[in-house]
Amino acid sequence: RPAPGSPDTRSARIDIGVFANNGVHDSAPAFLSVLLPAHEIRQYEPAGAGGAPALLEIDRAVPEG
């Protein structure tokens, strides 16, 4: 999959960063990274009015060979 902002770079990793705020201070970031299997194929429907494409199908079958 092309990496966001860098179409020449392909990546199967998802990074999520989270900050918390207690009303006074922001926390240090917490990160969650997931590396998806390279053989996994995801099919999306085109972006609708919300702007984000919707996931239609995930094929997790391991190719033979």
mmCIF file of N, CA and C in Angstrom:
data_model
loop_
_atom_site.group_PDB
_atom_site.id
_atom_site.type_symbol
_atom_site.label_atom_id
_atom_site.label_comp_id
_atom_site.label_asym_id
_atom_site.label_seq_id
_atom_site.Cartn_x
_atom_site.Cartn_y
_atom_site.Cartn_z
ATOM 1 N N ARG A 1 0.843 -1.185 0.000
ATOM 2 C CA ARG A 1 0.000 0.000 0.000
ATOM 3 C C ARG A 1 0.882 1.239 0.000
ATOM 4 N N PRO A 2 0.551 2.236 -0.797
ATOM 5 C CA PRO A 2 1.342 3.471 -0.762
ATOM 6 C C PRO A 2 1.214 4.159 0.599
ATOM 7 N N ALA A 3 2.321 4.673 1.081
ATOM 8 C CA ALA A 3 2.320 5.403 2.351
ATOM 9 C C ALA A 3 1.721 6.790 2.133
ATOM 10 N N PRO A 4 0.907 7.294 3.068
ATOM 11 C CA PRO A 4 0.314 8.626 2.919
ATOM 12 C C PRO A 4 1.379 9.697 2.731
ATOM 13 N N GLY A 5 1.181 10.543 1.728
ATOM 14 C CA GLY A 5 2.103 11.644 1.475
ATOM 15 C C GLY A 5 3.370 11.233 0.753
ATOM 16 N N SER A 6 3.534 9.933 0.470
ATOM 17 C CA SER A 6 4.729 9.438 -0.212
ATOM 18 C C SER A 6 4.341 8.238 -1.074
ATOM 19 N N PRO A 7 3.709 8.483 -2.225
ATOM 20 C CA PRO A 7 3.175 7.388 -3.030
ATOM 21 C C PRO A 7 4.229 6.398 -3.532
ATOM 22 N N ASP A 8 5.513 6.776 -3.537
ATOM 23 C CA ASP A 8 6.564 5.855 -3.975
ATOM 24 C C ASP A 8 6.984 4.890 -2.869
ATOM 25 N N THR A 9 6.562 5.131 -1.632
ATOM 26 C CA THR A 9 6.901 4.273 -0.497
ATOM 27 C C THR A 9 5.715 3.374 -0.193
ATOM 28 N N ARG A 10 5.975 2.063 -0.125
ATOM 29 C CA ARG A 10 4.910 1.117 0.180
ATOM 30 C C ARG A 10 5.065 0.629 1.612
ATOM 31 N N SER A 11 3.947 0.540 2.328
ATOM 32 C CA SER A 11 3.988 0.150 3.730
ATOM 33 C C SER A 11 2.737 -0.639 4.106
ATOM 34 N N ALA A 12 2.902 -1.626 4.986
ATOM 35 C CA ALA A 12 1.777 -2.387 5.521
ATOM 36 C C ALA A 12 1.653 -2.119 7.018
ATOM 37 N N ARG A 13 2.179 -0.975 7.460
ATOM 38 C CA ARG A 13 2.175 -0.641 8.882
ATOM 39 C C ARG A 13 1.156 0.454 9.165
ATOM 40 N N ILE A 14 0.487 0.315 10.306
ATOM 41 C CA ILE A 14 -0.458 1.332 10.770
ATOM 42 C C ILE A 14 0.087 1.888 12.079
ATOM 43 N N ASP A 15 0.223 3.202 12.169
ATOM 44 C CA ASP A 15 0.680 3.864 13.391
ATOM 45 C C ASP A 15 -0.434 4.767 13.905
ATOM 46 N N ILE A 16 -0.741 4.647 15.192
ATOM 47 C CA ILE A 16 -1.760 5.479 15.831
ATOM 48 C C ILE A 16 -1.107 6.185 17.010
ATOM 49 N N GLY A 17 -1.230 7.496 17.064
ATOM 50 C CA GLY A 17 -0.695 8.281 18.180
ATOM 51 C C GLY A 17 -1.839 8.886 18.979
ATOM 52 N N VAL A 18 -1.715 8.859 20.308
ATOM 53 C CA VAL A 18 -2.778 9.363 21.182
ATOM 54 C C VAL A 18 -2.183 10.305 22.219
ATOM 55 N N PHE A 19 -2.849 11.432 22.433
ATOM 56 C CA PHE A 19 -2.496 12.374 23.495
ATOM 57 C C PHE A 19 -3.691 12.482 24.429
ATOM 58 N N ALA A 20 -3.449 12.677 25.693
ATOM 59 C CA ALA A 20 -4.528 12.905 26.661
ATOM 60 C C ALA A 20 -4.351 14.302 27.247
ATOM 61 N N ASN A 21 -5.456 14.915 27.613
ATOM 62 C CA ASN A 21 -5.415 16.233 28.235
ATOM 63 C C ASN A 21 -6.286 16.183 29.484
ATOM 64 N N ASN A 22 -5.706 16.599 30.615
ATOM 65 C CA ASN A 22 -6.452 16.579 31.875
ATOM 66 C C ASN A 22 -7.093 17.930 32.182
ATOM 67 N N GLY A 23 -7.153 18.803 31.193
ATOM 68 C CA GLY A 23 -7.712 20.130 31.393
ATOM 69 C C GLY A 23 -6.649 21.170 31.671
ATOM 70 N N VAL A 24 -5.452 20.720 32.013
ATOM 71 C CA VAL A 24 -4.341 21.622 32.304
ATOM 72 C C VAL A 24 -3.141 21.316 31.410
ATOM 73 N N HIS A 25 -2.794 20.042 31.315
ATOM 74 C CA HIS A 25 -1.591 19.641 30.582
ATOM 75 C C HIS A 25 -1.908 18.549 29.563
ATOM 76 N N ASP A 26 -1.138 18.562 28.483
ATOM 77 C CA ASP A 26 -1.183 17.461 27.525
ATOM 78 C C ASP A 26 -0.192 16.395 27.969
ATOM 79 N N SER A 27 -0.536 15.151 27.735
ATOM 80 C CA SER A 27 0.351 14.044 28.101
ATOM 81 C C SER A 27 1.428 13.854 27.042
ATOM 82 N N ALA A 28 2.383 13.026 27.376
ATOM 83 C CA ALA A 28 3.326 12.555 26.365
ATOM 84 C C ALA A 28 2.539 11.651 25.418
ATOM 85 N N PRO A 29 2.971 11.522 24.181
ATOM 86 C CA PRO A 29 2.212 10.686 23.253
ATOM 87 C C PRO A 29 2.350 9.199 23.579
ATOM 88 N N ALA A 30 1.304 8.471 23.292
ATOM 89 C CA ALA A 30 1.334 7.007 23.337
ATOM 90 C C ALA A 30 1.158 6.540 21.898
ATOM 91 N N PHE A 31 1.921 5.548 21.494
ATOM 92 C CA PHE A 31 1.865 5.063 20.120
ATOM 93 C C PHE A 31 1.507 3.591 20.081
ATOM 94 N N LEU A 32 0.712 3.228 19.099
ATOM 95 C CA LEU A 32 0.379 1.844 18.822
ATOM 96 C C LEU A 32 0.723 1.610 17.364
ATOM 97 N N SER A 33 1.575 0.644 17.089
ATOM 98 C CA SER A 33 1.962 0.312 15.718
ATOM 99 C C SER A 33 1.586 -1.128 15.427
ATOM 100 N N VAL A 34 1.017 -1.347 14.244
ATOM 101 C CA VAL A 34 0.613 -2.682 13.815
ATOM 102 C C VAL A 34 1.183 -2.910 12.426
ATOM 103 N N LEU A 35 1.845 -4.045 12.237
ATOM 104 C CA LEU A 35 2.353 -4.424 10.921
ATOM 105 C C LEU A 35 1.438 -5.511 10.374
ATOM 106 N N LEU A 36 0.727 -5.193 9.292
ATOM 107 C CA LEU A 36 -0.199 -6.144 8.691
ATOM 108 C C LEU A 36 0.568 -7.153 7.842
ATOM 109 N N PRO A 37 0.049 -8.363 7.680
ATOM 110 C CA PRO A 37 0.711 -9.347 6.830
ATOM 111 C C PRO A 37 0.840 -8.824 5.395
ATOM 112 N N ALA A 38 1.993 -9.081 4.785
ATOM 113 C CA ALA A 38 2.258 -8.566 3.434
ATOM 114 C C ALA A 38 1.313 -9.161 2.395
ATOM 115 N N HIS A 39 0.787 -10.378 2.635
ATOM 116 C CA HIS A 39 -0.093 -11.022 1.655
ATOM 117 C C HIS A 39 -1.550 -10.576 1.784
ATOM 118 N N GLU A 40 -1.891 -9.829 2.820
ATOM 119 C CA GLU A 40 -3.276 -9.409 3.042
ATOM 120 C C GLU A 40 -3.691 -8.381 1.992
ATOM 121 N N ILE A 41 -4.858 -8.595 1.394
ATOM 122 C CA ILE A 41 -5.369 -7.678 0.369
ATOM 123 C C ILE A 41 -6.669 -7.065 0.879
ATOM 124 N N ARG A 42 -6.745 -5.740 0.853
ATOM 125 C CA ARG A 42 -7.941 -5.029 1.318
ATOM 126 C C ARG A 42 -8.606 -4.333 0.137
ATOM 127 N N GLN A 43 -9.922 -4.435 0.070
ATOM 128 C CA GLN A 43 -10.705 -3.780 -0.970
ATOM 129 C C GLN A 43 -11.547 -2.689 -0.316
ATOM 130 N N TYR A 44 -11.515 -1.491 -0.888
ATOM 131 C CA TYR A 44 -12.258 -0.352 -0.353
ATOM 132 C C TYR A 44 -13.249 0.158 -1.382
ATOM 133 N N GLU A 45 -14.357 0.701 -0.921
ATOM 134 C CA GLU A 45 -15.256 1.416 -1.821
ATOM 135 C C GLU A 45 -14.774 2.858 -1.872
ATOM 136 N N PRO A 46 -15.066 3.576 -2.951
ATOM 137 C CA PRO A 46 -14.601 4.964 -3.067
ATOM 138 C C PRO A 46 -15.106 5.831 -1.915
ATOM 139 N N ALA A 47 -14.357 6.881 -1.647
ATOM 140 C CA ALA A 47 -14.731 7.819 -0.579
ATOM 141 C C ALA A 47 -16.096 8.419 -0.881
ATOM 142 N N GLY A 48 -16.932 8.466 0.136
ATOM 143 C CA GLY A 48 -18.261 9.049 -0.007
ATOM 144 C C GLY A 48 -18.279 10.470 0.516
ATOM 145 N N ALA A 49 -19.441 10.914 0.962
ATOM 146 C CA ALA A 49 -19.599 12.278 1.453
ATOM 147 C C ALA A 49 -18.754 12.538 2.696
ATOM 148 N N GLY A 50 -18.491 11.494 3.500
ATOM 149 C CA GLY A 50 -17.684 11.646 4.708
ATOM 150 C C GLY A 50 -16.206 11.827 4.418
ATOM 151 N N GLY A 51 -15.790 11.521 3.194
ATOM 152 C CA GLY A 51 -14.407 11.740 2.793
ATOM 153 C C GLY A 51 -13.481 10.553 2.971
ATOM 154 N N ALA A 52 -13.887 9.522 3.713
ATOM 155 C CA ALA A 52 -13.016 8.369 3.936
ATOM 156 C C ALA A 52 -13.580 7.152 3.205
ATOM 157 N N PRO A 53 -12.714 6.386 2.527
ATOM 158 C CA PRO A 53 -13.207 5.174 1.876
ATOM 159 C C PRO A 53 -13.613 4.134 2.919
ATOM 160 N N ALA A 54 -14.591 3.318 2.580
ATOM 161 C CA ALA A 54 -15.074 2.285 3.505
ATOM 162 C C ALA A 54 -14.482 0.935 3.118
ATOM 163 N N LEU A 55 -14.072 0.175 4.107
ATOM 164 C CA LEU A 55 -13.512 -1.151 3.881
ATOM 165 C C LEU A 55 -14.626 -2.106 3.474
ATOM 166 N N LEU A 56 -14.450 -2.786 2.332
ATOM 167 C CA LEU A 56 -15.443 -3.737 1.851
ATOM 168 C C LEU A 56 -15.069 -5.176 2.171
ATOM 169 N N GLU A 57 -13.779 -5.513 2.005
ATOM 170 C CA GLU A 57 -13.370 -6.906 2.135
ATOM 171 C C GLU A 57 -11.894 -6.994 2.497
ATOM 172 N N ILE A 58 -11.539 -8.011 3.287
ATOM 173 C CA ILE A 58 -10.143 -8.317 3.587
ATOM 174 C C ILE A 58 -9.901 -9.765 3.189
ATOM 175 N N ASP A 59 -8.943 -9.994 2.284
ATOM 176 C CA ASP A 59 -8.569 -11.343 1.856
ATOM 177 C C ASP A 59 -7.294 -11.723 2.593
ATOM 178 N N ARG A 60 -7.405 -12.683 3.512
ATOM 179 C CA ARG A 60 -6.258 -13.089 4.321
ATOM 180 C C ARG A 60 -5.661 -14.417 3.860
ATOM 181 N N ALA A 61 -6.095 -14.904 2.708
ATOM 182 C CA ALA A 61 -5.593 -16.177 2.204
ATOM 183 C C ALA A 61 -4.105 -16.060 1.883
ATOM 184 N N VAL A 62 -3.335 -17.043 2.349
ATOM 185 C CA VAL A 62 -1.897 -17.062 2.065
ATOM 186 C C VAL A 62 -1.709 -17.652 0.677
ATOM 187 N N PRO A 63 -1.002 -16.927 -0.215
ATOM 188 C CA PRO A 63 -0.800 -17.448 -1.561
ATOM 189 C C PRO A 63 0.020 -18.740 -1.534
ATOM 190 N N GLU A 64 -0.286 -19.643 -2.451
ATOM 191 C CA GLU A 64 0.464 -20.895 -2.540
ATOM 192 C C GLU A 64 1.836 -20.641 -3.128
ATOM 193 N N GLY A 65 2.794 -21.435 -2.694
ATOM 194 C CA GLY A 65 4.133 -21.336 -3.273
ATOM 195 C C GLY A 65 5.063 -20.790 -2.338
#
